[in-house]
Short mmCIF file of C-alpha atoms and ligand atoms in Angstrom, two decimals:
data_model
loop_
_atom_site.label_atom_id
_atom_site.label_comp_id
_atom_site.label_asym_id
_atom_site.label_seq_id
_atom_site.Cartn_x
_atom_site.Cartn_y
_atom_site.Cartn_z
CA MET A 1 16.90 37.14 -2.60
CA HIS A 2 20.56 36.38 -2.10
CA ARG A 3 21.23 32.97 -0.58
CA ARG A 4 23.22 34.41 2.31
CA SER A 5 20.39 36.63 3.46
CA LEU A 6 18.01 33.69 3.33
CA PHE A 7 20.51 31.69 5.35
CA ILE A 8 20.72 34.42 7.93
CA SER A 9 16.97 34.70 8.18
CA LEU A 10 16.79 30.93 8.65
CA GLY A 11 19.70 30.93 11.08
CA ALA A 12 20.11 27.21 10.37
CA ALA A 13 23.28 26.42 12.25
CA ALA A 14 22.35 28.48 15.27
CA VAL A 15 18.87 27.02 15.40
CA VAL A 16 20.13 23.47 14.98
CA ALA A 17 22.39 24.00 17.96
CA GLY A 18 19.37 24.48 20.23
CA LEU A 19 17.06 21.97 18.59
CA GLY A 20 17.04 19.01 20.93
CA ALA A 21 17.08 21.13 24.04
CA CYS A 22 14.00 22.98 22.87
CA SER A 23 12.04 19.80 22.32
CA SER A 24 13.05 18.28 25.63
CA GLY A 25 10.30 19.88 27.62
CA THR A 26 7.54 18.86 25.30
CA GLN A 27 8.11 15.15 24.60
CA THR A 28 5.43 13.18 26.39
CA THR A 29 4.66 9.56 27.03
CA GLY A 30 0.94 10.01 26.64
CA ASP A 31 -1.59 8.58 24.26
CA PRO A 32 0.01 7.92 20.85
CA GLY A 33 -2.91 9.55 19.15
CA ALA A 34 -3.03 12.46 21.54
CA GLY A 35 -2.14 15.03 18.90
CA SER A 36 -4.64 13.79 16.38
CA SER A 37 -7.66 15.03 18.28
CA GLN A 38 -6.34 18.59 17.91
CA GLU A 39 -5.70 18.22 14.20
CA GLN A 40 -8.16 19.82 11.88
CA ASN A 41 -8.22 18.91 8.25
CA ALA A 42 -6.67 21.70 6.15
CA SER A 43 -8.63 20.31 3.19
CA SER A 44 -12.13 21.72 2.70
CA LYS A 45 -13.74 18.32 2.16
CA PRO A 46 -14.10 15.42 4.61
CA GLY A 47 -12.32 12.37 3.22
CA GLY A 48 -10.02 14.54 1.15
CA ALA A 49 -10.08 16.89 -1.82
CA GLY A 50 -10.25 14.03 -4.35
CA GLY A 51 -8.19 13.36 -7.46
CA GLU A 52 -4.65 12.11 -7.92
CA VAL A 53 -1.93 13.22 -5.52
CA GLY A 54 1.55 12.75 -7.01
CA VAL A 55 4.19 12.40 -4.26
CA PHE A 56 7.88 12.55 -5.12
CA THR A 57 10.44 10.85 -2.84
CA TRP A 58 13.52 8.64 -3.14
CA TRP A 59 11.97 5.92 -1.00
CA ALA A 60 11.66 3.56 -3.93
CA ASP A 61 13.26 0.32 -2.79
CA GLY A 62 13.62 -2.10 0.09
CA SER A 63 13.10 -0.90 3.63
CA GLU A 64 12.63 2.73 2.54
CA LYS A 65 9.77 1.69 0.28
CA LEU A 66 8.18 -0.02 3.28
CA GLY A 67 8.25 3.32 5.10
CA LEU A 68 6.53 5.06 2.21
CA GLU A 69 3.97 2.26 2.01
CA ALA A 70 3.15 2.76 5.70
CA LEU A 71 2.34 6.41 4.93
CA GLN A 72 0.42 5.42 1.84
CA GLY A 73 -1.73 2.99 3.86
CA GLU A 74 -2.62 5.70 6.39
CA PHE A 75 -3.32 8.15 3.58
CA LYS A 76 -5.85 5.77 2.08
CA THR A 77 -7.55 5.36 5.45
CA GLN A 78 -7.70 9.06 6.30
CA PHE A 79 -8.33 10.45 2.80
CA PRO A 80 -10.34 7.84 0.87
CA ASN A 81 -11.35 10.38 -1.82
CA ASP A 82 -7.70 10.84 -2.88
CA THR A 83 -5.59 8.60 -5.11
CA PHE A 84 -1.92 8.36 -4.14
CA VAL A 85 0.43 8.37 -7.13
CA ASN A 86 3.92 7.16 -6.27
CA LEU A 87 6.56 9.24 -8.12
CA ALA A 88 9.55 7.80 -6.21
CA VAL A 89 12.95 7.76 -7.94
CA ALA A 90 15.41 5.20 -6.56
CA GLY A 91 18.78 6.22 -5.10
CA GLY A 92 19.57 6.84 -1.42
CA ALA A 93 19.85 10.43 -0.16
CA GLY A 94 18.12 11.55 -3.37
CA SER A 95 21.28 10.82 -5.37
CA ASN A 96 19.23 10.42 -8.57
CA ALA A 97 15.93 11.91 -7.46
CA LYS A 98 17.18 15.45 -6.86
CA ALA A 99 18.32 15.92 -10.47
CA LYS A 100 14.97 14.66 -11.82
CA LEU A 101 13.11 16.88 -9.37
CA ALA A 102 15.18 19.93 -10.34
CA ALA A 103 14.37 19.33 -14.02
CA ASP A 104 10.64 18.87 -13.33
CA LEU A 105 10.53 22.04 -11.22
CA ALA A 106 12.45 24.02 -13.84
CA ASN A 107 9.98 22.81 -16.50
CA ASN A 108 6.97 23.86 -14.41
CA ASN A 109 5.95 20.26 -14.04
CA PRO A 110 6.03 19.86 -10.25
CA PRO A 111 4.67 16.90 -8.31
CA ASP A 112 1.90 17.67 -5.81
CA SER A 113 4.39 17.27 -2.97
CA PHE A 114 8.06 16.35 -2.71
CA GLN A 115 10.50 15.23 -0.03
CA GLY A 116 13.06 17.77 1.11
CA HIS A 117 15.23 18.28 4.18
CA ALA A 118 14.75 20.77 6.99
CA GLY A 119 17.52 23.35 6.95
CA ALA A 120 19.73 24.74 4.22
CA GLU A 121 18.42 22.48 1.43
CA LEU A 122 14.96 24.08 1.59
CA LEU A 123 16.47 27.46 0.75
CA ASP A 124 17.28 26.26 -2.75
CA TYR A 125 13.60 25.76 -3.50
CA ILE A 126 12.47 28.89 -1.66
CA SER A 127 14.97 31.19 -3.33
CA LYS A 128 13.82 29.93 -6.75
CA GLY A 129 10.18 30.45 -5.81
CA GLN A 130 9.43 26.76 -6.36
CA ILE A 131 7.54 26.06 -3.14
CA VAL A 132 4.84 27.99 -1.29
CA PRO A 133 4.17 28.48 2.43
CA VAL A 134 2.18 25.86 4.34
CA ASP A 135 1.51 27.78 7.56
CA ASP A 136 -2.18 26.86 7.43
CA VAL A 137 -1.32 23.14 7.44
CA ILE A 138 1.17 23.49 10.30
CA GLU A 139 -1.44 25.50 12.20
CA ALA A 140 -4.14 22.86 11.57
CA LEU A 141 -1.73 20.17 12.78
CA GLY A 142 -1.23 21.95 16.11
CA GLY A 143 1.74 24.23 15.27
CA ALA A 144 4.25 24.92 18.01
CA GLY A 145 2.11 22.88 20.40
CA VAL A 146 3.17 19.67 18.67
CA PHE A 147 6.42 20.44 16.78
CA PRO A 148 9.61 21.67 18.48
CA GLU A 149 9.72 25.42 17.84
CA SER A 150 13.36 25.21 16.84
CA LEU A 151 12.52 22.59 14.20
CA LEU A 152 9.80 24.90 12.87
CA SER A 153 12.46 27.63 12.72
CA LEU A 154 14.45 25.45 10.31
CA LEU A 155 11.40 25.38 8.04
CA THR A 156 10.67 29.09 8.34
CA VAL A 157 11.86 31.87 6.08
CA LYS A 158 10.65 35.45 6.53
CA ASP A 159 7.89 34.36 8.92
CA SER A 160 6.47 31.66 6.62
CA ILE A 161 6.77 27.92 7.14
CA TYR A 162 7.69 26.06 3.96
CA SER A 163 7.32 22.36 4.67
CA VAL A 164 5.86 19.78 7.02
CA PRO A 165 8.37 17.53 8.84
CA SER A 166 7.64 13.81 8.84
CA ASN A 167 10.52 12.47 10.91
CA ILE A 168 13.96 13.01 12.41
CA HIS A 169 16.92 10.76 11.56
CA ARG A 170 20.29 10.44 13.28
CA ALA A 171 23.35 10.24 11.02
CA ASN A 172 26.22 9.51 13.46
CA VAL A 173 25.58 5.85 14.18
CA VAL A 174 27.91 2.85 13.81
CA TRP A 175 26.03 -0.40 13.16
CA THR A 176 27.89 -3.53 14.24
CA ASN A 177 27.88 -7.23 13.52
CA THR A 178 27.72 -8.92 16.94
CA GLN A 179 29.43 -12.16 15.94
CA LEU A 180 32.41 -10.50 14.28
CA LEU A 181 33.01 -8.28 17.31
CA GLU A 182 32.83 -11.35 19.56
CA LYS A 183 35.32 -13.12 17.32
CA ALA A 184 37.78 -10.25 17.86
CA GLU A 185 36.89 -10.11 21.59
CA ILE A 186 35.74 -6.50 21.32
CA THR A 187 33.30 -5.82 24.13
CA ASP A 188 33.01 -2.05 24.58
CA PRO A 189 32.40 0.79 22.15
CA PRO A 190 35.63 2.71 21.47
CA GLY A 191 35.87 6.21 22.97
CA ASP A 192 37.41 8.01 20.02
CA ILE A 193 38.53 7.51 16.44
CA ASP A 194 42.03 6.27 17.42
CA ALA A 195 40.54 3.64 19.73
CA TRP A 196 38.18 2.63 16.94
CA ILE A 197 41.12 2.20 14.56
CA SER A 198 42.81 -0.06 17.18
CA ASP A 199 39.66 -2.19 17.25
CA MET A 200 39.80 -2.45 13.47
CA ASP A 201 43.34 -3.81 13.82
CA LYS A 202 42.02 -6.37 16.33
CA LEU A 203 39.37 -7.40 13.80
CA ARG A 204 41.98 -7.80 11.06
CA ASN A 205 44.14 -9.88 13.42
CA ALA A 206 41.13 -12.07 14.15
CA GLY A 207 40.71 -12.74 10.42
CA VAL A 208 38.04 -10.16 9.55
CA SER A 209 39.38 -8.74 6.29
CA THR A 210 36.83 -5.90 5.99
CA PRO A 211 36.30 -4.25 9.39
CA LEU A 212 34.35 -1.32 7.91
CA SER A 213 31.89 -1.11 4.99
CA VAL A 214 31.24 1.91 2.79
CA SER A 215 29.12 2.51 -0.30
CA GLY A 216 29.08 5.24 -2.95
CA SER A 217 29.98 8.91 -2.65
CA TRP A 218 27.17 10.25 -0.48
CA THR A 219 27.77 7.56 2.15
CA GLN A 220 31.44 8.62 2.16
CA VAL A 221 30.38 12.24 2.73
CA GLN A 222 28.29 11.07 5.66
CA LEU A 223 31.22 9.07 7.10
CA LEU A 224 33.48 12.12 6.75
CA GLU A 225 30.93 14.39 8.44
CA THR A 226 30.81 12.11 11.47
CA VAL A 227 34.63 12.04 11.71
CA LEU A 228 34.66 15.85 11.51
CA LEU A 229 32.13 15.87 14.33
CA ALA A 230 34.27 13.47 16.38
CA ASP A 231 37.49 15.42 15.94
CA LEU A 232 36.15 18.98 16.09
CA GLY A 233 33.42 18.59 18.72
CA THR A 234 29.90 19.83 18.18
CA ASP A 235 30.38 23.58 18.51
CA ALA A 236 33.39 23.76 16.20
CA TYR A 237 31.64 21.41 13.74
CA ASN A 238 28.56 23.64 13.60
CA GLY A 239 30.96 26.57 13.21
CA LEU A 240 32.09 25.14 9.87
CA PHE A 241 28.76 26.35 8.44
CA SER A 242 28.28 29.61 10.31
CA GLY A 243 31.81 30.81 9.51
CA GLY A 244 33.21 30.38 13.04
CA THR A 245 35.51 27.44 12.23
CA PRO A 246 38.06 27.44 9.41
CA TRP A 247 38.02 24.54 6.97
CA ASP A 248 41.80 24.71 6.57
CA GLY A 249 42.67 24.52 10.28
CA PRO A 250 44.54 21.68 12.04
CA GLU A 251 41.30 20.04 13.33
CA VAL A 252 39.86 19.50 9.85
CA THR A 253 43.25 18.25 8.64
CA LYS A 254 43.36 15.74 11.52
CA ALA A 255 39.81 14.59 10.72
CA VAL A 256 40.64 14.15 7.04
CA GLU A 257 43.67 12.06 7.96
CA HIS A 258 41.56 9.94 10.30
CA TYR A 259 38.98 9.56 7.56
CA GLY A 260 41.62 8.35 5.09
CA LYS A 261 42.91 5.86 7.66
CA LEU A 262 39.38 4.52 8.27
CA LEU A 263 38.91 3.97 4.55
CA SER A 264 42.00 1.74 4.56
CA TYR A 265 39.96 -0.75 6.63
CA ALA A 266 36.99 -0.66 4.24
CA ASN A 267 35.82 -2.50 1.15
CA LYS A 268 36.33 -1.02 -2.31
CA ALA A 269 33.08 0.74 -3.21
CA SER A 270 31.80 1.92 -6.57
CA ASP A 271 30.43 5.43 -6.89
CA GLY A 272 26.92 4.21 -7.58
CA ASP A 273 26.69 1.67 -4.71
CA ASP A 274 23.67 2.56 -2.63
CA TRP A 275 23.60 2.41 1.17
CA PRO A 276 22.03 -1.09 1.49
CA VAL A 277 25.14 -2.57 -0.16
CA ALA A 278 27.26 -1.46 2.81
CA THR A 279 24.66 -2.07 5.51
CA ASP A 280 23.98 -5.55 4.15
CA MET A 281 27.69 -6.35 4.55
CA VAL A 282 27.20 -5.96 8.31
CA ILE A 283 23.93 -7.90 8.17
CA ASP A 284 25.58 -10.73 6.21
CA GLY A 285 28.71 -10.91 8.40
CA LYS A 286 31.01 -9.54 5.68
CA ALA A 287 31.94 -6.39 7.64
CA ALA A 288 31.97 -5.54 11.34
CA TYR A 289 31.01 -1.85 11.14
CA ASN A 290 28.98 0.48 8.94
CA VAL A 291 28.33 4.18 9.56
CA MET A 292 24.84 4.89 8.35
CA GLY A 293 21.81 6.93 9.29
CA ASP A 294 19.23 5.16 11.37
CA TRP A 295 17.18 4.21 8.33
CA ALA A 296 19.50 1.16 8.73
CA VAL A 297 17.21 -0.01 11.56
CA ALA A 298 14.49 -0.64 8.97
CA GLN A 299 16.92 -2.73 6.93
CA PHE A 300 17.79 -4.91 9.96
CA ALA A 301 14.07 -5.34 10.68
CA ASP A 302 13.29 -6.17 7.06
CA LYS A 303 16.01 -8.86 7.11
CA LYS A 304 14.58 -10.23 10.40
CA LYS A 305 17.76 -9.46 12.34
CA GLU A 306 17.63 -8.92 16.10
CA GLN A 307 19.34 -6.20 18.06
CA GLY A 308 21.85 -7.72 20.51
CA LYS A 309 21.91 -11.16 18.91
CA ASP A 310 22.76 -10.13 15.35
CA TRP A 311 23.56 -6.43 15.42
CA ASP A 312 24.06 -3.51 17.72
CA TRP A 313 25.00 0.15 17.51
CA PHE A 314 26.95 2.94 19.16
CA PRO A 315 27.41 6.62 18.31
CA VAL A 316 30.41 7.21 16.02
CA PRO A 317 33.38 7.17 18.46
CA GLY A 318 34.04 10.65 19.79
CA THR A 319 30.45 11.81 19.11
CA ASP A 320 28.62 10.31 22.08
CA GLY A 321 26.32 13.02 23.44
CA THR A 322 25.78 14.57 20.00
CA PHE A 323 22.83 13.89 17.70
CA ASP A 324 23.83 14.46 14.06
CA PHE A 325 20.45 15.61 12.85
CA LEU A 326 18.39 15.55 9.65
CA ALA A 327 14.65 15.76 9.09
CA ASP A 328 12.63 14.78 6.04
CA SER A 329 9.92 17.28 5.30
CA PHE A 330 7.28 17.59 2.61
CA THR A 331 6.53 20.65 0.52
CA LEU A 332 3.73 22.27 -1.47
CA PRO A 333 5.24 23.14 -4.87
CA LYS A 334 4.11 26.27 -6.68
CA GLY A 335 1.82 25.20 -9.52
CA ALA A 336 0.96 21.78 -7.99
CA LYS A 337 -1.92 20.34 -10.02
CA ASN A 338 -3.86 19.22 -6.96
CA PRO A 339 -3.05 21.61 -4.08
CA GLY A 340 -6.05 20.39 -2.06
CA GLY A 341 -4.88 16.78 -2.35
CA ALA A 342 -1.32 17.90 -1.57
CA LYS A 343 -2.53 19.49 1.66
CA ASP A 344 -4.27 16.23 2.56
CA TRP A 345 -0.89 14.51 2.11
CA LEU A 346 0.81 17.14 4.29
CA MET A 347 -1.85 16.69 6.98
CA LEU A 348 -1.12 12.98 6.88
CA VAL A 349 2.67 13.18 7.10
CA GLY A 350 2.47 15.77 9.88
CA GLY A 351 -0.31 14.04 11.82
CA ALA A 352 0.24 11.83 14.87
CA GLU A 353 -1.09 8.62 13.27
CA GLY A 354 0.89 9.15 10.06
CA GLN A 355 4.08 9.85 12.03
CA LYS A 356 3.61 6.78 14.19
CA ALA A 357 3.02 4.46 11.22
CA PHE A 358 5.85 5.96 9.18
CA ASN A 359 8.51 6.16 11.86
CA LEU A 360 7.84 2.64 13.12
CA ALA A 361 8.64 1.44 9.61
CA LYS A 362 11.47 3.88 8.82
CA GLY A 363 13.79 3.70 11.86
CA SER A 364 13.52 7.45 12.50
CA ILE A 365 11.73 9.23 15.35
CA PRO A 366 8.60 11.36 15.02
CA ALA A 367 9.10 15.07 14.44
CA ARG A 368 6.03 15.60 16.62
CA THR A 369 6.52 15.63 20.36
CA ASP A 370 3.21 13.93 21.23
CA VAL A 371 3.77 10.43 19.80
CA ALA A 372 4.34 7.96 22.64
CA PRO A 373 7.79 6.28 22.68
CA ASP A 374 6.51 3.03 24.31
CA GLU A 375 5.47 1.38 21.08
CA PHE A 376 8.79 1.96 19.39
CA PRO A 377 11.68 -0.54 19.44
CA ASP A 378 14.60 -0.06 21.81
CA TYR A 379 16.82 1.74 19.30
CA GLN A 380 14.21 4.40 18.53
CA GLN A 381 13.39 4.92 22.21
CA LYS A 382 17.10 5.60 22.79
CA ALA A 383 17.17 7.95 19.80
CA MET A 384 14.21 9.88 21.24
CA GLU A 385 16.09 10.23 24.53
CA SER A 386 19.27 11.34 22.77
CA PHE A 387 17.42 13.90 20.71
CA LYS A 388 16.06 15.40 23.90
CA SER A 389 19.30 15.51 25.85
CA ASP A 390 22.17 15.58 23.32
CA GLN A 391 23.83 18.50 21.61
CA ILE A 392 22.52 18.80 18.07
CA ALA A 393 24.69 18.94 14.94
CA SER A 394 23.39 19.42 11.40
CA SER A 395 24.05 16.79 8.74
CA ILE A 396 26.09 17.77 5.69
CA ALA A 397 25.08 14.81 3.52
CA HIS A 398 21.35 15.25 4.17
CA GLY A 399 20.48 18.88 3.59
CA ALA A 400 20.54 20.29 7.11
CA ALA A 401 23.89 22.11 7.09
CA VAL A 402 24.65 23.12 3.51
CA SER A 403 22.87 24.05 0.29
CA GLN A 404 22.63 21.59 -2.59
CA ALA A 405 25.33 23.42 -4.56
CA TRP A 406 27.73 23.34 -1.58
CA LEU A 407 26.96 19.66 -0.97
CA SER A 408 27.60 18.93 -4.62
CA ASP A 409 31.11 20.45 -4.38
CA ILE A 410 31.81 18.57 -1.13
CA THR A 411 30.69 15.33 -2.78
CA THR A 412 32.96 15.92 -5.78
CA ALA A 413 35.90 16.55 -3.42
CA VAL A 414 35.17 13.43 -1.35
CA SER A 415 34.81 11.33 -4.48
CA LYS A 416 38.15 12.61 -5.79
CA PHE A 417 39.77 11.78 -2.45
CA TYR A 418 38.41 8.24 -2.65
CA GLY A 419 40.43 7.75 -5.82
CA GLY A 420 43.69 9.51 -4.86
CA LYS A 421 43.71 9.65 -1.02
CA ASP A 422 45.30 13.11 -1.16
CA ALA A 423 44.50 14.52 2.30
CA ALA A 424 45.96 17.98 1.62
CA GLY A 425 43.99 18.08 -1.63
CA LEU A 426 40.74 17.26 0.16
CA VAL A 427 41.29 19.98 2.78
CA LYS A 428 42.00 22.44 -0.04
CA ASP A 429 38.86 21.42 -1.99
CA LEU A 430 36.66 21.58 1.14
CA THR A 431 38.04 25.03 1.95
CA ALA A 432 37.41 26.25 -1.60
CA ALA A 433 33.84 24.89 -1.46
CA ALA A 434 33.18 26.77 1.80
CA GLU A 435 34.65 29.99 0.39
CA LYS A 436 32.43 29.67 -2.67
CA HIS A 437 29.17 28.81 -0.95
CA ALA A 438 29.18 30.03 2.66
CA GLY A 439 28.37 33.54 1.48
C1 LIG B 1 18.15 10.75 3.49
C2 LIG B 1 16.71 10.79 3.90
C3 LIG B 1 16.37 9.56 4.66
C4 LIG B 1 16.79 8.34 3.90
C5 LIG B 1 18.24 8.45 3.43
C6 LIG B 1 18.73 7.30 2.59
O1 LIG B 1 18.49 11.89 2.74
O2 LIG B 1 16.50 11.92 4.68
O3 LIG B 1 15.00 9.52 4.96
O4 LIG B 1 15.92 8.19 2.85
O5 LIG B 1 18.40 9.63 2.71
O6 LIG B 1 18.09 7.24 1.37
#
């Protein structure tokens, strides 16, 4: 099937726009395990189908590995017959993993389950016939009674659900070093990008040579997406993917210029630098700000840093009231060697206990609506509230808004801009990418 028709049947951008609102009525503060009593094992055998279950992710290092280990621990408890085989490939945002996965899938050598993103990214696998529906698992987990219906819509193509969501991350967050902001006497979050740039000048004047940290290309794409969101507003930003907003209009040009200006306050990054390099600069007092998804919370926790005393956060200036959304979700590949074991894994990642254990370790919030917020740290409780009440935007860098091929062209354009800082050239390349891929 043609990509465009899949995209229309998914209705990604439109669905994302209503995502948080839809979940708002269903989030509860009840028993953390409330959902688990309704879950029925999709596997035929108690204790699991048995055998090895190869799980492919990019959660290979540091705080992300701790998140995967939390899932692994729960898997062992709930499915003692099964043997978890960790197939993780290092590199944030799947920067290395996705190429390895594509080769394995093309060679008919799939893992038993792999990490994908809710939204446009899933279409790549569906259109190639590489993953199969998992409606029975979603049903056994409690279906629309426990997952926001609009999130399920992002996983649904032609009436079939193609993956099980494990979590929801927010991408438009600035992480701050408390001491450096105090040094520059900055007390309040800036209201827009221009005010943020003024604060960066204050930091420079106070002797902070690197106000902002960045890492390799995909982190730059994420920074750019948040500046687009700030300058366009949520509706016009979402319109970039549904065709309603031109990529060569004055708003995108303004955002690209802002983005270039922000980079002038940042360190010099290498293409291959992974996200912890930039986040650690804030942790270690070498930079005041880093824009990163809220997997950064797990990094602060791992380094024993305290919110308020050592670090804090605010939405990227100009995006307060918008939740830039992405959701990890796990698939059942066609030809998986152990489909029964894979379904056990899917039951685990979609179950209430698995989601609690994983999200506590990962910095994200549960995709389920029946996991109690009380046991989560302050940041995640705030994220749960924002997800319920904010407008929702779809992340470019993390598979929600654009296909992998479109993202690849955006990444090439952003990488080129990093070298030459040609704003008109970036607008032209982004426009060409949209014309090529938006269908
Ligand atoms: C995202 C993924 C997150 C986190 C991040 C950094 O694509 O959804 O869970 O892993 O990459 O690696």
